[in-house]
Amino acid sequence: MTTFTDPPAESFKLSMLVYDTRYRSITFQILALVAVLLLFGWLTMNTAQNLNDLGKEPSFGFLGESAGYDINQRLIDYSSQSTHLRAAFVGLLNTLLVAAMGCATATVIGVIVGVLRLSGNWLVARLMTVYVEIFRNVPVLMWIVLCMAILIEAMPAPSAFRGDNPDATMKLFDTIAITNRGVYIPEPLFSRSLGNLHIGTAFDISINLLAILFVLGVSLWIARDITRRANAKQEATGLRPRTWHTRLAVIVLPTAILLAFLGFHLGYPELKGFNFAGGTYMRNSLIALWLALSLYTAAFIAEIVRAGILAISTGQTEAAAALGLRGNRIMSLVVLPQAMRVIIPPLISQYLNLTKNSSLAIAVGYMDITGTLMGITLNQTGRELETVLLGMLVYLTISLIISGVMNWYNNRVKLVER
Amino acid sequence: MNKTVFLGALTVAGLAAGIAGAATLDDVKARGKLNCGVTTGLVGFAAPDANGEWTGFDVGICRAVAAAVLGDPKAVEFVPTTGKTRFTALASGEVDLLARNTTWTFSRDVDLKFTFIGINYYDGQGFMVPKALGVSSAKELDGATVCIQTGTTTELNLADYFRKNNMNYEPVPIETNAEAQQQFLAGACDVYTTDASGLAATRATFENPADYVLLPEIISKEPLGPLVRHGDDEWADINMWTLNALISAEELGVTSANAADMAAAPGNNPEINRLLGTEGSLGAMFGLSDDWAKNAILAGGNYGELFEKNIGENTPIGLARGLNAQWTEGGLIYSPPFR
Ligand SMILES: N[C@@H](CCC(=O)N[C@@H](CS)C(=O)NCC(=O)O)C(=O)O
């Protein structure tokens, strides 16, 4: 015979908020949240109060006023008559340009160095170790300044190209001019233009470019489809059809035909007056920043790649070899797909770092968003708070987009596990 | 995580709360030091000498104000600022006075909320080119690469000048005078443009100054003067009248050599006596001792002495008085009366 007694009815006491483990963590989190909110509230009020005292009420009206200053590297139309907002845009595009160039180059160098560091060749492996250690242990700002100093001091000035017997000559069959102001490379030109697409009144995009991108995109898609079919066939029959020539043709031919139709030709740089004219001008500041950021970040990426490869046990490699796969196949079919899931998450933060580090641009006078919006605009308008807040917002947005894209990619390549 | 947020917030709070209140004079007296914003280094105007002592024409103003307020020309903390950081430094209260070749403009006064306390150098924007370039006029600069300090009026004037003359140029933005010098000497830019006085001062430090010429065009008015924040009229007055005291002293013949004697044995010129505090008590009216102006003059000499010693014709910089001569000598330097 058993008697059931009800557990004593639990009455809630205030002290339980602290002593009862069920509530304690929530209590403290709420307290912390309130404290942080209060602090932020106080900060905001304090800042607003101080700005009021200075007679500077926050306002974003300055963005619509004309900027008054010139910017050397512009990816969109801009003159000193344009607005501060547009100047900020020019800067934003410059930030994105150097970040994209940097991420691409850093990845290539990083992967090569990372793989070579594992090479059986003692000398090569040691050289790569030296590279990694040198680059990642010196602050990136110094690399940027050093690259710039080398470019300025070691390259010939444009005036050295002048005269009958010049001290310096153009490289690669007279197509590239390397000066201490930057590098001039041949530029793509079209004799037939499809005109411009106007987005609002502010932006024009060349339809030629869009057409080329579109055709290239479609070609790549078809080429991928061909590969997919070849894979299916291989799985069904064990025989892999030869596809590389059709794929090459699909990728190259349509674009080549389109380029021919548009009258594609190259424009070469030429010495005119004080500087070279024609060609695409890659300024010193861009090159220095790009090189330094790539080399620096590549050192970190190399380590990430190495770690990723080492994370795959040698048993896998040996097993693949036992199945008769050759070295590069083992790498691409067995090791890399597994290494990817170790590599990609830290790779995302390297991309983010590179993008944020690009804000050191002002050290070499590269006009990125810190140089325009948070630099000259801030200085000429005295709107410190507004410009810096906007700038932070921009970097936050870029970072979120990068990690969004990379996470999406990560989800696609990660191994499906049970 | 919460801890970092908290610490971060504290730093920001420190910054936000750091904006000084109105009573700059009290702050300076309590601190015992004047925080003075100067250039990062422009020989003749403000640069540390071989012993690490800041000297120069703008530095002279800082020292005169420190002497007037604290009685000690050495009681100055020099804060090097770039063209870009100077206004934030002043607005945030990091410096009490900014003496850094700064042009008095409408928007800096009205929009950025600063009070210019006078003009200590009447200047204009010029161009410097290597002689070898064979250019003799700024009108021939179409297509040139131009080094320019960012965050300056010169940047805006340059844009206007080239647009007005329908010329193109490639601006190379640079933060400090030292970097500009490096790029210019290496030929990474054809032209360096800034205030003509700054060009002369920069050229004086070159190894071969004779290889570089200043073009004849002066494309703007650059009245350079020291400035303080809006909203503290008493502090602005003290600074303005210290500058005026140096200017009046030159006009009245009071120098660092004779000021002490003139104060010890007052003569019969009432304006000199008022200036040196032996008659009336002007200093007390804004909370300083009566010998404030004497101290200011003794700090580095009167306006003319400061000019001759730092940037005058007998220095490597070799600037003529020109517009910066006393009004009695045909220049624009003119102080309201001390009475
Ligand atoms: N007067 C102009 C330009 C001032 C300026 O930046 N001057 C240069 C050259 S004269 C300078 O002082 N540079 C010293 C430094 O880089 O710290 C302005 O107020 O915007």
JSON list of C-alpha atoms in Angstrom, two decimals, chain A residues 28-29 32-33 36 39-40 42-43 46-47 50-51 53-56 65 67-74 79-81 148-149 152-153 155 157-159 162 180-181 184 272-275 281 283-284 362-367 370-371 374-376 378-384, chain B residues 2 5-6 9-10 12-14 16-20 82-88 91-92 107-108 111-114 133 135 140-145 150-153 155-160 162-163 169-175 179 182-183 186-191 229-230:
[
{"chain": "A", "resi": 28, "resn": "PHE", "atom": "CA", "xyz": [21.42, 37.85, -15.09]},
{"chain": "A", "resi": 29, "resn": "GLN", "atom": "CA", "xyz": [20.97, 38.06, -18.82]},
{"chain": "A", "resi": 32, "resn": "ALA", "atom": "CA", "xyz": [23.00, 42.69, -18.32]},
{"chain": "A", "resi": 33, "resn": "LEU", "atom": "CA", "xyz": [20.73, 43.62, -21.18]},
{"chain": "A", "resi": 36, "resn": "VAL", "atom": "CA", "xyz": [23.85, 47.67, -21.74]},
{"chain": "A", "resi": 39, "resn": "LEU", "atom": "CA", "xyz": [24.62, 52.59, -21.19]},
{"chain": "A", "resi": 40, "resn": "PHE", "atom": "CA", "xyz": [23.80, 52.99, -24.87]},
{"chain": "A", "resi": 42, "resn": "TRP", "atom": "CA", "xyz": [23.18, 57.41, -21.93]},
{"chain": "A", "resi": 43, "resn": "LEU", "atom": "CA", "xyz": [25.85, 57.43, -24.64]},
{"chain": "A", "resi": 46, "resn": "ASN", "atom": "CA", "xyz": [25.43, 62.40, -24.08]},
{"chain": "A", "resi": 47, "resn": "THR", "atom": "CA", "xyz": [26.61, 62.55, -27.68]},
{"chain": "A", "resi": 50, "resn": "ASN", "atom": "CA", "xyz": [27.46, 67.50, -26.69]},
{"chain": "A", "resi": 51, "resn": "LEU", "atom": "CA", "xyz": [26.80, 67.95, -30.38]},
{"chain": "A", "resi": 53, "resn": "ASP", "atom": "CA", "xyz": [26.32, 72.28, -27.26]},
{"chain": "A", "resi": 54, "resn": "LEU", "atom": "CA", "xyz": [28.72, 72.57, -30.16]},
{"chain": "A", "resi": 55, "resn": "GLY", "atom": "CA", "xyz": [25.83, 73.71, -32.31]},
{"chain": "A", "resi": 56, "resn": "LYS", "atom": "CA", "xyz": [26.11, 70.70, -34.64]},
{"chain": "A", "resi": 65, "resn": "GLU", "atom": "CA", "xyz": [25.75, 69.14, -51.47]},
{"chain": "A", "resi": 67, "resn": "ALA", "atom": "CA", "xyz": [31.69, 67.78, -53.01]},
{"chain": "A", "resi": 68, "resn": "GLY", "atom": "CA", "xyz": [34.12, 70.26, -54.50]},
{"chain": "A", "resi": 69, "resn": "TYR", "atom": "CA", "xyz": [37.07, 67.88, -54.63]},
{"chain": "A", "resi": 70, "resn": "ASP", "atom": "CA", "xyz": [38.37, 65.62, -57.37]},
{"chain": "A", "resi": 71, "resn": "ILE", "atom": "CA", "xyz": [39.01, 61.90, -57.10]},
{"chain": "A", "resi": 72, "resn": "ASN", "atom": "CA", "xyz": [41.65, 60.26, -59.27]},
{"chain": "A", "resi": 73, "resn": "GLN", "atom": "CA", "xyz": [40.33, 56.71, -59.55]},
{"chain": "A", "resi": 74, "resn": "ARG", "atom": "CA", "xyz": [36.67, 56.73, -60.57]},
{"chain": "A", "resi": 79, "resn": "SER", "atom": "CA", "xyz": [33.50, 65.51, -61.09]},
{"chain": "A", "resi": 80, "resn": "SER", "atom": "CA", "xyz": [34.13, 68.04, -58.37]},
{"chain": "A", "resi": 81, "resn": "GLN", "atom": "CA", "xyz": [30.59, 69.27, -59.01]},
{"chain": "A", "resi": 148, "resn": "MET", "atom": "CA", "xyz": [54.26, 51.95, -52.18]},
{"chain": "A", "resi": 149, "resn": "ALA", "atom": "CA", "xyz": [57.77, 53.13, -51.35]},
{"chain": "A", "resi": 152, "resn": "ILE", "atom": "CA", "xyz": [57.71, 55.09, -56.13]},
{"chain": "A", "resi": 153, "resn": "GLU", "atom": "CA", "xyz": [61.45, 54.87, -55.67]},
{"chain": "A", "resi": 155, "resn": "MET", "atom": "CA", "xyz": [60.26, 52.55, -61.02]},
{"chain": "A", "resi": 157, "resn": "ALA", "atom": "CA", "xyz": [59.18, 58.42, -63.82]},
{"chain": "A", "resi": 158, "resn": "PRO", "atom": "CA", "xyz": [57.19, 59.01, -67.03]},
{"chain": "A", "resi": 159, "resn": "SER", "atom": "CA", "xyz": [59.77, 61.60, -68.06]},
{"chain": "A", "resi": 162, "resn": "ARG", "atom": "CA", "xyz": [60.88, 60.68, -73.20]},
{"chain": "A", "resi": 180, "resn": "ASN", "atom": "CA", "xyz": [56.49, 55.25, -60.64]},
{"chain": "A", "resi": 181, "resn": "ARG", "atom": "CA", "xyz": [52.95, 56.58, -60.91]},
{"chain": "A", "resi": 184, "resn": "TYR", "atom": "CA", "xyz": [49.47, 51.35, -67.86]},
{"chain": "A", "resi": 272, "resn": "LYS", "atom": "CA", "xyz": [51.44, 62.30, -74.06]},
{"chain": "A", "resi": 273, "resn": "GLY", "atom": "CA", "xyz": [52.45, 65.46, -72.24]},
{"chain": "A", "resi": 274, "resn": "PHE", "atom": "CA", "xyz": [53.16, 64.84, -68.57]},
{"chain": "A", "resi": 275, "resn": "ASN", "atom": "CA", "xyz": [51.81, 61.29, -68.51]},
{"chain": "A", "resi": 281, "resn": "TYR", "atom": "CA", "xyz": [45.84, 53.08, -65.71]},
{"chain": "A", "resi": 283, "resn": "ARG", "atom": "CA", "xyz": [47.63, 53.63, -60.04]},
{"chain": "A", "resi": 284, "resn": "ASN", "atom": "CA", "xyz": [50.48, 52.99, -57.65]},
{"chain": "A", "resi": 362, "resn": "ILE", "atom": "CA", "xyz": [44.64, 56.37, -47.07]},
{"chain": "A", "resi": 363, "resn": "ALA", "atom": "CA", "xyz": [48.20, 55.47, -46.10]},
{"chain": "A", "resi": 364, "resn": "VAL", "atom": "CA", "xyz": [48.96, 55.38, -49.82]},
{"chain": "A", "resi": 365, "resn": "GLY", "atom": "CA", "xyz": [46.30, 57.83, -50.91]},
{"chain": "A", "resi": 366, "resn": "TYR", "atom": "CA", "xyz": [43.97, 55.27, -52.43]},
{"chain": "A", "resi": 367, "resn": "MET", "atom": "CA", "xyz": [40.55, 56.83, -52.55]},
{"chain": "A", "resi": 370, "resn": "THR", "atom": "CA", "xyz": [37.49, 55.85, -45.90]},
{"chain": "A", "resi": 371, "resn": "GLY", "atom": "CA", "xyz": [39.32, 58.28, -48.15]},
{"chain": "A", "resi": 374, "resn": "MET", "atom": "CA", "xyz": [35.22, 59.31, -43.98]},
{"chain": "A", "resi": 375, "resn": "GLY", "atom": "CA", "xyz": [38.18, 61.34, -45.18]},
{"chain": "A", "resi": 376, "resn": "ILE", "atom": "CA", "xyz": [37.77, 64.38, -47.35]},
{"chain": "A", "resi": 378, "resn": "LEU", "atom": "CA", "xyz": [34.30, 64.40, -43.19]},
{"chain": "A", "resi": 379, "resn": "ASN", "atom": "CA", "xyz": [36.99, 67.02, -43.19]},
{"chain": "A", "resi": 380, "resn": "GLN", "atom": "CA", "xyz": [35.36, 69.50, -45.52]},
{"chain": "A", "resi": 381, "resn": "THR", "atom": "CA", "xyz": [31.93, 69.28, -43.91]},
{"chain": "A", "resi": 382, "resn": "GLY", "atom": "CA", "xyz": [32.93, 68.64, -40.30]},
{"chain": "A", "resi": 383, "resn": "ARG", "atom": "CA", "xyz": [30.31, 65.88, -40.03]},
{"chain": "A", "resi": 384, "resn": "GLU", "atom": "CA", "xyz": [32.38, 63.40, -38.04]},
{"chain": "B", "resi": 2, "resn": "ASN", "atom": "CA", "xyz": [29.17, 41.31, -22.83]},
{"chain": "B", "resi": 5, "resn": "VAL", "atom": "CA", "xyz": [30.74, 45.38, -25.47]},
{"chain": "B", "resi": 6, "resn": "PHE", "atom": "CA", "xyz": [30.95, 47.03, -22.09]},
{"chain": "B", "resi": 9, "resn": "ALA", "atom": "CA", "xyz": [31.08, 51.30, -24.75]},
{"chain": "B", "resi": 10, "resn": "LEU", "atom": "CA", "xyz": [33.19, 52.78, -21.99]},
{"chain": "B", "resi": 12, "resn": "VAL", "atom": "CA", "xyz": [33.18, 55.58, -26.62]},
{"chain": "B", "resi": 13, "resn": "ALA", "atom": "CA", "xyz": [31.66, 57.13, -23.54]},
{"chain": "B", "resi": 14, "resn": "GLY", "atom": "CA", "xyz": [35.05, 58.51, -22.63]},
{"chain": "B", "resi": 16, "resn": "ALA", "atom": "CA", "xyz": [31.87, 61.43, -26.08]},
{"chain": "B", "resi": 17, "resn": "ALA", "atom": "CA", "xyz": [32.16, 62.83, -22.60]},
{"chain": "B", "resi": 18, "resn": "GLY", "atom": "CA", "xyz": [35.56, 64.30, -23.40]},
{"chain": "B", "resi": 19, "resn": "ILE", "atom": "CA", "xyz": [34.20, 67.26, -25.31]},
{"chain": "B", "resi": 20, "resn": "ALA", "atom": "CA", "xyz": [35.35, 70.13, -23.18]},
{"chain": "B", "resi": 82, "resn": "THR", "atom": "CA", "xyz": [47.42, 66.44, -40.22]},
{"chain": "B", "resi": 83, "resn": "GLY", "atom": "CA", "xyz": [45.25, 68.51, -42.53]},
{"chain": "B", "resi": 84, "resn": "LYS", "atom": "CA", "xyz": [42.60, 65.87, -41.95]},
{"chain": "B", "resi": 85, "resn": "THR", "atom": "CA", "xyz": [42.75, 65.40, -38.21]},
{"chain": "B", "resi": 86, "resn": "ARG", "atom": "CA", "xyz": [43.18, 68.99, -37.11]},
{"chain": "B", "resi": 87, "resn": "PHE", "atom": "CA", "xyz": [39.51, 70.00, -36.94]},
{"chain": "B", "resi": 88, "resn": "THR", "atom": "CA", "xyz": [38.44, 66.87, -35.10]},
{"chain": "B", "resi": 91, "resn": "ALA", "atom": "CA", "xyz": [36.31, 70.22, -31.94]},
{"chain": "B", "resi": 92, "resn": "SER", "atom": "CA", "xyz": [36.76, 67.31, -29.55]},
{"chain": "B", "resi": 107, "resn": "SER", "atom": "CA", "xyz": [32.40, 77.24, -43.82]},
{"chain": "B", "resi": 108, "resn": "ARG", "atom": "CA", "xyz": [35.12, 76.55, -41.28]},
{"chain": "B", "resi": 111, "resn": "ASP", "atom": "CA", "xyz": [29.58, 75.34, -40.45]},
{"chain": "B", "resi": 112, "resn": "LEU", "atom": "CA", "xyz": [32.47, 73.70, -38.63]},
{"chain": "B", "resi": 113, "resn": "LYS", "atom": "CA", "xyz": [31.91, 76.16, -35.75]},
{"chain": "B", "resi": 114, "resn": "PHE", "atom": "CA", "xyz": [35.36, 77.56, -35.17]},
{"chain": "B", "resi": 133, "resn": "LEU", "atom": "CA", "xyz": [60.00, 70.09, -66.46]},
{"chain": "B", "resi": 135, "resn": "VAL", "atom": "CA", "xyz": [57.03, 74.73, -67.24]},
{"chain": "B", "resi": 140, "resn": "GLU", "atom": "CA", "xyz": [50.66, 74.81, -68.97]},
{"chain": "B", "resi": 141, "resn": "LEU", "atom": "CA", "xyz": [49.81, 72.13, -66.44]},
{"chain": "B", "resi": 142, "resn": "ASP", "atom": "CA", "xyz": [47.07, 70.39, -68.44]},
{"chain": "B", "resi": 143, "resn": "GLY", "atom": "CA", "xyz": [47.32, 66.65, -67.82]},
{"chain": "B", "resi": 144, "resn": "ALA", "atom": "CA", "xyz": [49.83, 66.93, -64.99]},
{"chain": "B", "resi": 145, "resn": "THR", "atom": "CA", "xyz": [49.91, 64.76, -61.90]},
{"chain": "B", "resi": 150, "resn": "THR", "atom": "CA", "xyz": [43.90, 66.02, -48.36]},
{"chain": "B", "resi": 151, "resn": "GLY", "atom": "CA", "xyz": [41.50, 67.86, -46.13]},
{"chain": "B", "resi": 152, "resn": "THR", "atom": "CA", "xyz": [42.78, 71.26, -47.15]},
{"chain": "B", "resi": 153, "resn": "THR", "atom": "CA", "xyz": [41.36, 74.29, -48.89]},
{"chain": "B", "resi": 155, "resn": "GLU", "atom": "CA", "xyz": [42.38, 70.61, -52.62]},
{"chain": "B", "resi": 156, "resn": "LEU", "atom": "CA", "xyz": [39.19, 72.53, -53.39]},
{"chain": "B", "resi": 157, "resn": "ASN", "atom": "CA", "xyz": [40.98, 75.48, -55.00]},
{"chain": "B", "resi": 158, "resn": "LEU", "atom": "CA", "xyz": [42.86, 73.10, -57.24]},
{"chain": "B", "resi": 159, "resn": "ALA", "atom": "CA", "xyz": [39.67, 71.47, -58.47]},
{"chain": "B", "resi": 160, "resn": "ASP", "atom": "CA", "xyz": [38.17, 74.91, -59.13]},
{"chain": "B", "resi": 162, "resn": "PHE", "atom": "CA", "xyz": [41.59, 73.37, -63.31]},
{"chain": "B", "resi": 163, "resn": "ARG", "atom": "CA", "xyz": [37.89, 73.33, -64.03]},
{"chain": "B", "resi": 169, "resn": "TYR", "atom": "CA", "xyz": [44.84, 66.77, -63.89]},
{"chain": "B", "resi": 170, "resn": "GLU", "atom": "CA", "xyz": [45.50, 63.68, -61.85]},
{"chain": "B", "resi": 171, "resn": "PRO", "atom": "CA", "xyz": [45.30, 64.40, -58.12]},
{"chain": "B", "resi": 172, "resn": "VAL", "atom": "CA", "xyz": [47.52, 62.35, -55.83]},
{"chain": "B", "resi": 173, "resn": "PRO", "atom": "CA", "xyz": [46.03, 62.77, -52.36]},
{"chain": "B", "resi": 174, "resn": "ILE", "atom": "CA", "xyz": [48.55, 62.77, -49.54]},
{"chain": "B", "resi": 175, "resn": "GLU", "atom": "CA", "xyz": [48.22, 63.07, -45.77]},
{"chain": "B", "resi": 179, "resn": "GLU", "atom": "CA", "xyz": [54.87, 62.21, -47.77]},
{"chain": "B", "resi": 182, "resn": "GLN", "atom": "CA", "xyz": [58.85, 62.13, -50.89]},
{"chain": "B", "resi": 183, "resn": "GLN", "atom": "CA", "xyz": [56.50, 61.61, -53.82]},
{"chain": "B", "resi": 186, "resn": "ALA", "atom": "CA", "xyz": [60.79, 60.90, -56.64]},
{"chain": "B", "resi": 187, "resn": "GLY", "atom": "CA", "xyz": [58.88, 62.33, -59.59]},
{"chain": "B", "resi": 188, "resn": "ALA", "atom": "CA", "xyz": [55.69, 60.45, -58.73]},
{"chain": "B", "resi": 189, "resn": "CYS", "atom": "CA", "xyz": [53.97, 63.79, -59.23]},
{"chain": "B", "resi": 190, "resn": "ASP", "atom": "CA", "xyz": [54.91, 66.64, -61.53]},
{"chain": "B", "resi": 191, "resn": "VAL", "atom": "CA", "xyz": [53.59, 69.40, -59.32]},
{"chain": "B", "resi": 229, "resn": "ARG", "atom": "CA", "xyz": [36.16, 76.45, -30.80]},
{"chain": "B", "resi": 230, "resn": "HIS", "atom": "CA", "xyz": [32.95, 78.41, -31.02]}
]
